[in-house]
């Protein structure tokens, strides 16, 4: 299993009057086709670590390699291009643009990357939405969709550029139990059927226990890294 993410000594300190350490000396490697939960108490640095892994924030110290490439020398434009090509994001709140339809929201990353002609990106957006059970909702705006449907649109958007890595920050945190289970099943399917690596911050320990690996943080430090005995369950 090749390493998709390689972090060594990753540290993030906010330079306040009294400095605040968000992430401290985290070293880990995450391979392809892994389903990883990041857990820990509130304020333990879970989301901060995810943002470092996703190039949404820069570490104060330490190194991060994504798909074998050192991210330290990258300027902001290079980091943005790397994110766009390699990483899909799913957040607790879908962050869909309210004035655009589901299909148009999914098209946005493809249009930014610029690899596909407009006709093909529009078709791919429809295909992704259909694969997530939203065939009848492609032309609806977010306010016309349920919470679970909006989160599935967000997953489709994360997959728009076919990235090898999907990072999710509390993706089921704002959903009811049924919608939460649907979104979890979709994330598991991304690993099992589509060969993605999924790393998800979650406070739901029952869901975390069903993932292939659990990384636990306390006060910004990695205190345990446990793998399931078998493959990640669906």
PDB file of C-alpha atoms in Angstrom:
ATOM      1  CA  UNK A   1       0.000   0.000   0.000  1.00  0.00           C
ATOM      2  CA  UNK A   2       1.680   3.231  -1.117  1.00  0.00           C
ATOM      3  CA  UNK A   3       1.548   6.353   1.058  1.00  0.00           C
ATOM      4  CA  UNK A   4      -0.714   9.109  -0.206  1.00  0.00           C
ATOM      5  CA  UNK A   5      -0.158  11.299   2.862  1.00  0.00           C
ATOM      6  CA  UNK A   6       3.165  11.465   4.718  1.00  0.00           C
ATOM      7  CA  UNK A   7       3.363  13.837   7.673  1.00  0.00           C
ATOM      8  CA  UNK A   8       6.381  14.155   9.933  1.00  0.00           C
ATOM      9  CA  UNK A   9       6.474  16.315  13.046  1.00  0.00           C
ATOM     10  CA  UNK A  10       3.495  18.318  11.838  1.00  0.00           C
ATOM     11  CA  UNK A  11       2.880  21.262  14.189  1.00  0.00           C
ATOM     12  CA  UNK A  12       0.569  24.271  14.053  1.00  0.00           C
ATOM     13  CA  UNK A  13       0.929  27.090  16.582  1.00  0.00           C
ATOM     14  CA  UNK A  14      -1.133  30.263  16.517  1.00  0.00           C
ATOM     15  CA  UNK A  15       1.201  33.206  17.224  1.00  0.00           C
ATOM     16  CA  UNK A  16      -1.003  34.908  19.812  1.00  0.00           C
ATOM     17  CA  UNK A  17       0.267  36.922  22.793  1.00  0.00           C
ATOM     18  CA  UNK A  18       0.182  33.561  24.503  1.00  0.00           C
ATOM     19  CA  UNK A  19       0.859  31.085  21.651  1.00  0.00           C
ATOM     20  CA  UNK A  20      -1.810  28.424  21.135  1.00  0.00           C
ATOM     21  CA  UNK A  21      -0.750  24.992  19.922  1.00  0.00           C
ATOM     22  CA  UNK A  22      -3.401  23.410  17.717  1.00  0.00           C
ATOM     23  CA  UNK A  23      -1.417  20.431  16.427  1.00  0.00           C
ATOM     24  CA  UNK A  24       1.820  19.193  17.966  1.00  0.00           C
ATOM     25  CA  UNK A  25       4.450  16.914  16.452  1.00  0.00           C
ATOM     26  CA  UNK A  26       2.104  14.620  14.519  1.00  0.00           C
ATOM     27  CA  UNK A  27       3.793  11.967  12.409  1.00  0.00           C
ATOM     28  CA  UNK A  28       1.703   9.578  10.321  1.00  0.00           C
ATOM     29  CA  UNK A  29       1.354   7.982   6.912  1.00  0.00           C
ATOM     30  CA  UNK A  30      -1.954   7.244   5.199  1.00  0.00           C
ATOM     31  CA  UNK A  31      -2.046   4.955   2.206  1.00  0.00           C
ATOM     32  CA  UNK A  32      -4.318   4.532  -0.765  1.00  0.00           C
ATOM     33  CA  UNK A  33      -7.763   2.974  -0.242  1.00  0.00           C
ATOM     34  CA  UNK A  34      -7.773   3.700   3.499  1.00  0.00           C
ATOM     35  CA  UNK A  35     -10.884   4.732   5.464  1.00  0.00           C
ATOM     36  CA  UNK A  36      -9.586   6.763   8.400  1.00  0.00           C
ATOM     37  CA  UNK A  37     -11.371   8.399  11.319  1.00  0.00           C
ATOM     38  CA  UNK A  38      -9.799  11.282  13.234  1.00  0.00           C
ATOM     39  CA  UNK A  39     -11.308  11.385  16.717  1.00  0.00           C
ATOM     40  CA  UNK A  40     -10.700  13.209  19.972  1.00  0.00           C
ATOM     41  CA  UNK A  41     -12.384  15.498  22.481  1.00  0.00           C
ATOM     42  CA  UNK A  42     -13.566  18.970  21.546  1.00  0.00           C
ATOM     43  CA  UNK A  43     -10.590  21.255  20.972  1.00  0.00           C
ATOM     44  CA  UNK A  44      -8.149  18.388  20.473  1.00  0.00           C
ATOM     45  CA  UNK A  45      -6.999  19.606  17.054  1.00  0.00           C
ATOM     46  CA  UNK A  46      -8.976  17.253  14.812  1.00  0.00           C
ATOM     47  CA  UNK A  47     -10.120  19.836  12.275  1.00  0.00           C
ATOM     48  CA  UNK A  48      -6.803  21.689  12.514  1.00  0.00           C
ATOM     49  CA  UNK A  49      -4.969  18.515  11.504  1.00  0.00           C
ATOM     50  CA  UNK A  50      -7.415  17.913   8.657  1.00  0.00           C
ATOM     51  CA  UNK A  51      -6.871  21.461   7.349  1.00  0.00           C
ATOM     52  CA  UNK A  52      -3.101  20.917   7.406  1.00  0.00           C
ATOM     53  CA  UNK A  53      -3.449  17.632   5.507  1.00  0.00           C
ATOM     54  CA  UNK A  54      -5.746  19.362   2.994  1.00  0.00           C
ATOM     55  CA  UNK A  55      -3.402  22.338   2.404  1.00  0.00           C
ATOM     56  CA  UNK A  56      -6.001  24.726   3.803  1.00  0.00           C
ATOM     57  CA  UNK A  57      -3.473  25.809   6.431  1.00  0.00           C
ATOM     58  CA  UNK A  58       0.322  25.845   6.653  1.00  0.00           C
ATOM     59  CA  UNK A  59       2.220  24.080   9.439  1.00  0.00           C
ATOM     60  CA  UNK A  60       4.428  26.048  11.799  1.00  0.00           C
ATOM     61  CA  UNK A  61       6.877  23.142  11.741  1.00  0.00           C
ATOM     62  CA  UNK A  62       7.182  19.691  10.239  1.00  0.00           C
ATOM     63  CA  UNK A  63       6.809  18.338   6.721  1.00  0.00           C
ATOM     64  CA  UNK A  64       3.894  17.134   4.615  1.00  0.00           C
ATOM     65  CA  UNK A  65       4.098  15.164   1.411  1.00  0.00           C
ATOM     66  CA  UNK A  66       1.037  14.491  -0.714  1.00  0.00           C
ATOM     67  CA  UNK A  67       1.237  11.865  -3.451  1.00  0.00           C
ATOM     68  CA  UNK A  68       5.005  11.897  -2.995  1.00  0.00           C
ATOM     69  CA  UNK A  69       5.450  15.653  -3.401  1.00  0.00           C
ATOM     70  CA  UNK A  70       6.808  17.922  -0.678  1.00  0.00           C
ATOM     71  CA  UNK A  71       4.286  20.704  -0.092  1.00  0.00           C
ATOM     72  CA  UNK A  72       6.623  23.031   1.838  1.00  0.00           C
ATOM     73  CA  UNK A  73       8.119  24.844  -1.188  1.00  0.00           C
ATOM     74  CA  UNK A  74       4.717  25.443  -2.811  1.00  0.00           C
ATOM     75  CA  UNK A  75       3.381  28.969  -3.116  1.00  0.00           C
ATOM     76  CA  UNK A  76      -0.321  29.621  -2.652  1.00  0.00           C
ATOM     77  CA  UNK A  77      -1.118  29.135  -6.348  1.00  0.00           C
ATOM     78  CA  UNK A  78       0.667  25.777  -6.399  1.00  0.00           C
ATOM     79  CA  UNK A  79      -1.070  24.699  -3.188  1.00  0.00           C
ATOM     80  CA  UNK A  80      -4.455  25.642  -4.649  1.00  0.00           C
ATOM     81  CA  UNK A  81      -3.722  23.678  -7.826  1.00  0.00           C
ATOM     82  CA  UNK A  82      -2.615  20.669  -5.760  1.00  0.00           C
ATOM     83  CA  UNK A  83      -5.822  20.810  -3.698  1.00  0.00           C
ATOM     84  CA  UNK A  84      -7.980  21.079  -6.776  1.00  0.00           C
ATOM     85  CA  UNK A  85      -6.421  18.076  -8.495  1.00  0.00           C
ATOM     86  CA  UNK A  86      -5.799  15.743  -5.555  1.00  0.00           C
ATOM     87  CA  UNK A  87      -8.295  16.520  -2.780  1.00  0.00           C
ATOM     88  CA  UNK A  88     -12.063  16.658  -2.441  1.00  0.00           C
ATOM     89  CA  UNK A  89     -13.566  18.276   0.654  1.00  0.00           C
ATOM     90  CA  UNK A  90     -16.816  17.534   2.486  1.00  0.00           C
ATOM     91  CA  UNK A  91     -17.690  19.706   5.469  1.00  0.00           C
ATOM     92  CA  UNK A  92     -20.297  19.467   8.233  1.00  0.00           C
ATOM     93  CA  UNK A  93     -22.277  22.216   6.534  1.00  0.00           C
ATOM     94  CA  UNK A  94     -22.482  21.634   2.812  1.00  0.00           C
ATOM     95  CA  UNK A  95     -21.375  25.139   1.717  1.00  0.00           C
ATOM     96  CA  UNK A  96     -23.260  24.829  -1.556  1.00  0.00           C
ATOM     97  CA  UNK A  97     -23.766  28.098  -3.404  1.00  0.00           C
ATOM     98  CA  UNK A  98     -27.467  28.865  -2.930  1.00  0.00           C
ATOM     99  CA  UNK A  99     -27.975  30.584  -6.287  1.00  0.00           C
ATOM    100  CA  UNK A 100     -26.730  27.564  -8.260  1.00  0.00           C
ATOM    101  CA  UNK A 101     -28.417  24.232  -8.933  1.00  0.00           C
ATOM    102  CA  UNK A 102     -27.047  20.935  -7.664  1.00  0.00           C
ATOM    103  CA  UNK A 103     -25.495  20.258 -11.067  1.00  0.00           C
ATOM    104  CA  UNK A 104     -23.924  23.727 -11.244  1.00  0.00           C
ATOM    105  CA  UNK A 105     -22.447  23.366  -7.750  1.00  0.00           C
ATOM    106  CA  UNK A 106     -20.826  20.074  -8.753  1.00  0.00           C
ATOM    107  CA  UNK A 107     -19.476  21.630 -11.943  1.00  0.00           C
ATOM    108  CA  UNK A 108     -17.576  24.384 -10.112  1.00  0.00           C
ATOM    109  CA  UNK A 109     -14.394  22.388  -9.276  1.00  0.00           C
ATOM    110  CA  UNK A 110     -14.224  21.034 -12.836  1.00  0.00           C
ATOM    111  CA  UNK A 111     -14.536  24.501 -14.321  1.00  0.00           C
ATOM    112  CA  UNK A 112     -11.806  25.773 -11.985  1.00  0.00           C
ATOM    113  CA  UNK A 113      -9.450  22.934 -12.898  1.00  0.00           C
ATOM    114  CA  UNK A 114     -10.196  23.401 -16.589  1.00  0.00           C
ATOM    115  CA  UNK A 115      -9.457  19.892 -17.804  1.00  0.00           C
ATOM    116  CA  UNK A 116     -12.873  19.155 -19.289  1.00  0.00           C
ATOM    117  CA  UNK A 117     -14.923  21.058 -21.866  1.00  0.00           C
ATOM    118  CA  UNK A 118     -18.117  22.580 -20.505  1.00  0.00           C
ATOM    119  CA  UNK A 119     -20.363  19.960 -22.093  1.00  0.00           C
ATOM    120  CA  UNK A 120     -18.392  17.108 -20.565  1.00  0.00           C
ATOM    121  CA  UNK A 121     -18.218  18.706 -17.111  1.00  0.00           C
ATOM    122  CA  UNK A 122     -21.989  19.224 -17.178  1.00  0.00           C
ATOM    123  CA  UNK A 123     -22.513  15.582 -18.133  1.00  0.00           C
ATOM    124  CA  UNK A 124     -20.093  14.351 -15.463  1.00  0.00           C
ATOM    125  CA  UNK A 125     -21.871  16.425 -12.801  1.00  0.00           C
ATOM    126  CA  UNK A 126     -25.143  14.774 -13.746  1.00  0.00           C
ATOM    127  CA  UNK A 127     -23.545  11.325 -13.683  1.00  0.00           C
ATOM    128  CA  UNK A 128     -22.079  11.882 -10.213  1.00  0.00           C
ATOM    129  CA  UNK A 129     -25.378  13.109  -8.825  1.00  0.00           C
ATOM    130  CA  UNK A 130     -27.207  10.165 -10.358  1.00  0.00           C
ATOM    131  CA  UNK A 131     -24.695   7.738  -8.835  1.00  0.00           C
ATOM    132  CA  UNK A 132     -25.522   9.209  -5.413  1.00  0.00           C
ATOM    133  CA  UNK A 133     -29.266   8.809  -5.851  1.00  0.00           C
ATOM    134  CA  UNK A 134     -30.013  12.366  -6.945  1.00  0.00           C
ATOM    135  CA  UNK A 135     -31.010  11.854 -10.572  1.00  0.00           C
ATOM    136  CA  UNK A 136     -34.302  13.681 -10.069  1.00  0.00           C
ATOM    137  CA  UNK A 137     -32.748  16.625  -8.261  1.00  0.00           C
ATOM    138  CA  UNK A 138     -29.936  17.848 -10.522  1.00  0.00           C
ATOM    139  CA  UNK A 139     -31.672  21.105 -11.423  1.00  0.00           C
ATOM    140  CA  UNK A 140     -32.842  21.965  -7.916  1.00  0.00           C
ATOM    141  CA  UNK A 141     -31.242  24.663  -5.792  1.00  0.00           C
ATOM    142  CA  UNK A 142     -29.946  23.776  -2.300  1.00  0.00           C
ATOM    143  CA  UNK A 143     -33.012  25.277  -0.591  1.00  0.00           C
ATOM    144  CA  UNK A 144     -35.157  22.770  -2.485  1.00  0.00           C
ATOM    145  CA  UNK A 145     -33.230  19.783  -1.092  1.00  0.00           C
ATOM    146  CA  UNK A 146     -33.234  18.023   2.269  1.00  0.00           C
ATOM    147  CA  UNK A 147     -30.185  18.117   4.529  1.00  0.00           C
ATOM    148  CA  UNK A 148     -29.138  14.630   3.490  1.00  0.00           C
ATOM    149  CA  UNK A 149     -29.578  15.464  -0.185  1.00  0.00           C
ATOM    150  CA  UNK A 150     -27.489  18.618   0.167  1.00  0.00           C
ATOM    151  CA  UNK A 151     -24.706  16.623   1.790  1.00  0.00           C
ATOM    152  CA  UNK A 152     -24.809  14.112  -1.071  1.00  0.00           C
ATOM    153  CA  UNK A 153     -24.444  17.011  -3.511  1.00  0.00           C
ATOM    154  CA  UNK A 154     -21.420  18.089  -1.470  1.00  0.00           C
ATOM    155  CA  UNK A 155     -19.953  14.582  -1.829  1.00  0.00           C
ATOM    156  CA  UNK A 156     -20.547  14.714  -5.596  1.00  0.00           C
ATOM    157  CA  UNK A 157     -18.766  18.074  -5.702  1.00  0.00           C
ATOM    158  CA  UNK A 158     -15.836  16.580  -3.767  1.00  0.00           C
ATOM    159  CA  UNK A 159     -15.581  13.857  -6.421  1.00  0.00           C
ATOM    160  CA  UNK A 160     -15.875  16.215  -9.391  1.00  0.00           C
ATOM    161  CA  UNK A 161     -12.189  16.131 -10.362  1.00  0.00           C
ATOM    162  CA  UNK A 162     -11.814  12.429  -9.441  1.00  0.00           C
ATOM    163  CA  UNK A 163      -9.308  13.120  -6.618  1.00  0.00           C
ATOM    164  CA  UNK A 164      -7.578  10.196  -4.913  1.00  0.00           C
ATOM    165  CA  UNK A 165      -8.156  11.783  -1.485  1.00  0.00           C
ATOM    166  CA  UNK A 166     -11.421  12.887   0.159  1.00  0.00           C
ATOM    167  CA  UNK A 167     -11.229  14.833   3.436  1.00  0.00           C
ATOM    168  CA  UNK A 168     -14.402  15.167   5.459  1.00  0.00           C
ATOM    169  CA  UNK A 169     -14.918  17.369   8.526  1.00  0.00           C
ATOM    170  CA  UNK A 170     -17.848  16.075  10.603  1.00  0.00           C
ATOM    171  CA  UNK A 171     -19.720  15.069   7.415  1.00  0.00           C
ATOM    172  CA  UNK A 172     -22.633  13.582   9.370  1.00  0.00           C
ATOM    173  CA  UNK A 173     -22.608  16.049  12.254  1.00  0.00           C
ATOM    174  CA  UNK A 174     -25.621  18.094  11.151  1.00  0.00           C
ATOM    175  CA  UNK A 175     -27.745  15.180   9.880  1.00  0.00           C
ATOM    176  CA  UNK A 176     -30.451  12.988  11.365  1.00  0.00           C
ATOM    177  CA  UNK A 177     -29.612   9.335  11.992  1.00  0.00           C
ATOM    178  CA  UNK A 178     -31.014   8.059   8.681  1.00  0.00           C
ATOM    179  CA  UNK A 179     -29.231  10.674   6.570  1.00  0.00           C
ATOM    180  CA  UNK A 180     -26.075  10.159   8.622  1.00  0.00           C
ATOM    181  CA  UNK A 181     -26.109   6.452   7.807  1.00  0.00           C
ATOM    182  CA  UNK A 182     -26.641   7.183   4.106  1.00  0.00           C
ATOM    183  CA  UNK A 183     -23.685   9.565   3.977  1.00  0.00           C
ATOM    184  CA  UNK A 184     -21.490   7.131   5.908  1.00  0.00           C
ATOM    185  CA  UNK A 185     -22.389   4.351   3.455  1.00  0.00           C
ATOM    186  CA  UNK A 186     -21.441   6.616   0.551  1.00  0.00           C
ATOM    187  CA  UNK A 187     -18.050   7.402   2.115  1.00  0.00           C
ATOM    188  CA  UNK A 188     -17.410   3.707   2.730  1.00  0.00           C
ATOM    189  CA  UNK A 189     -18.343   2.982  -0.871  1.00  0.00           C
ATOM    190  CA  UNK A 190     -15.819   5.577  -2.083  1.00  0.00           C
ATOM    191  CA  UNK A 191     -13.088   3.458  -0.511  1.00  0.00           C
ATOM    192  CA  UNK A 192     -14.440   0.017  -1.339  1.00  0.00           C
ATOM    193  CA  UNK A 193     -15.767   0.581  -4.858  1.00  0.00           C
ATOM    194  CA  UNK A 194     -13.962   3.669  -6.153  1.00  0.00           C
ATOM    195  CA  UNK A 195     -10.537   3.167  -4.585  1.00  0.00           C
ATOM    196  CA  UNK A 196     -10.461   6.517  -2.787  1.00  0.00           C
ATOM    197  CA  UNK A 197      -8.738   7.351   0.458  1.00  0.00           C
ATOM    198  CA  UNK A 198     -11.214   8.934   2.881  1.00  0.00           C
ATOM    199  CA  UNK A 199     -10.096  10.729   6.042  1.00  0.00           C
ATOM    200  CA  UNK A 200     -12.959  11.959   8.216  1.00  0.00           C
ATOM    201  CA  UNK A 201     -13.064  13.947  11.424  1.00  0.00           C
ATOM    202  CA  UNK A 202     -15.949  12.653  13.517  1.00  0.00           C
ATOM    203  CA  UNK A 203     -17.258  12.861  17.061  1.00  0.00           C
ATOM    204  CA  UNK A 204     -19.445   9.804  16.425  1.00  0.00           C
ATOM    205  CA  UNK A 205     -17.480   6.949  17.961  1.00  0.00           C
ATOM    206  CA  UNK A 206     -19.888   4.323  16.630  1.00  0.00           C
ATOM    207  CA  UNK A 207     -19.185   5.447  13.068  1.00  0.00           C
ATOM    208  CA  UNK A 208     -15.454   5.729  13.786  1.00  0.00           C
ATOM    209  CA  UNK A 209     -15.424   2.129  15.019  1.00  0.00           C
ATOM    210  CA  UNK A 210     -16.754   1.001  11.625  1.00  0.00           C
ATOM    211  CA  UNK A 211     -13.929   2.622   9.724  1.00  0.00           C
ATOM    212  CA  UNK A 212     -10.695   0.883   8.832  1.00  0.00           C
ATOM    213  CA  UNK A 213      -8.445   2.988  11.028  1.00  0.00           C
ATOM    214  CA  UNK A 214      -8.865   5.396  13.928  1.00  0.00           C
ATOM    215  CA  UNK A 215      -6.415   8.182  14.734  1.00  0.00           C
ATOM    216  CA  UNK A 216      -7.086   9.699  18.163  1.00  0.00           C
ATOM    217  CA  UNK A 217      -5.873  13.150  19.211  1.00  0.00           C
ATOM    218  CA  UNK A 218      -5.674  14.752  22.646  1.00  0.00           C
ATOM    219  CA  UNK A 219      -4.455  18.330  23.052  1.00  0.00           C
ATOM    220  CA  UNK A 220      -3.147  18.353  19.504  1.00  0.00           C
ATOM    221  CA  UNK A 221      -1.021  15.241  19.906  1.00  0.00           C
ATOM    222  CA  UNK A 222      -1.559  11.850  18.312  1.00  0.00           C
ATOM    223  CA  UNK A 223      -2.085   9.451  21.223  1.00  0.00           C
ATOM    224  CA  UNK A 224      -3.265   6.327  19.393  1.00  0.00           C
ATOM    225  CA  UNK A 225      -3.441   4.957  15.858  1.00  0.00           C
ATOM    226  CA  UNK A 226      -5.494   1.769  15.606  1.00  0.00           C
ATOM    227  CA  UNK A 227      -6.346  -0.305  12.558  1.00  0.00           C
ATOM    228  CA  UNK A 228      -9.296  -2.637  12.188  1.00  0.00           C
ATOM    229  CA  UNK A 229      -8.460  -6.335  12.032  1.00  0.00           C
ATOM    230  CA  UNK A 230     -10.068  -6.659   8.571  1.00  0.00           C
ATOM    231  CA  UNK A 231     -11.043  -4.378   5.687  1.00  0.00           C
ATOM    232  CA  UNK A 232     -13.182  -1.306   6.372  1.00  0.00           C
ATOM    233  CA  UNK A 233     -16.785  -2.422   6.666  1.00  0.00           C
ATOM    234  CA  UNK A 234     -19.532  -0.953   4.526  1.00  0.00           C
TER     235      UNK A 234
END
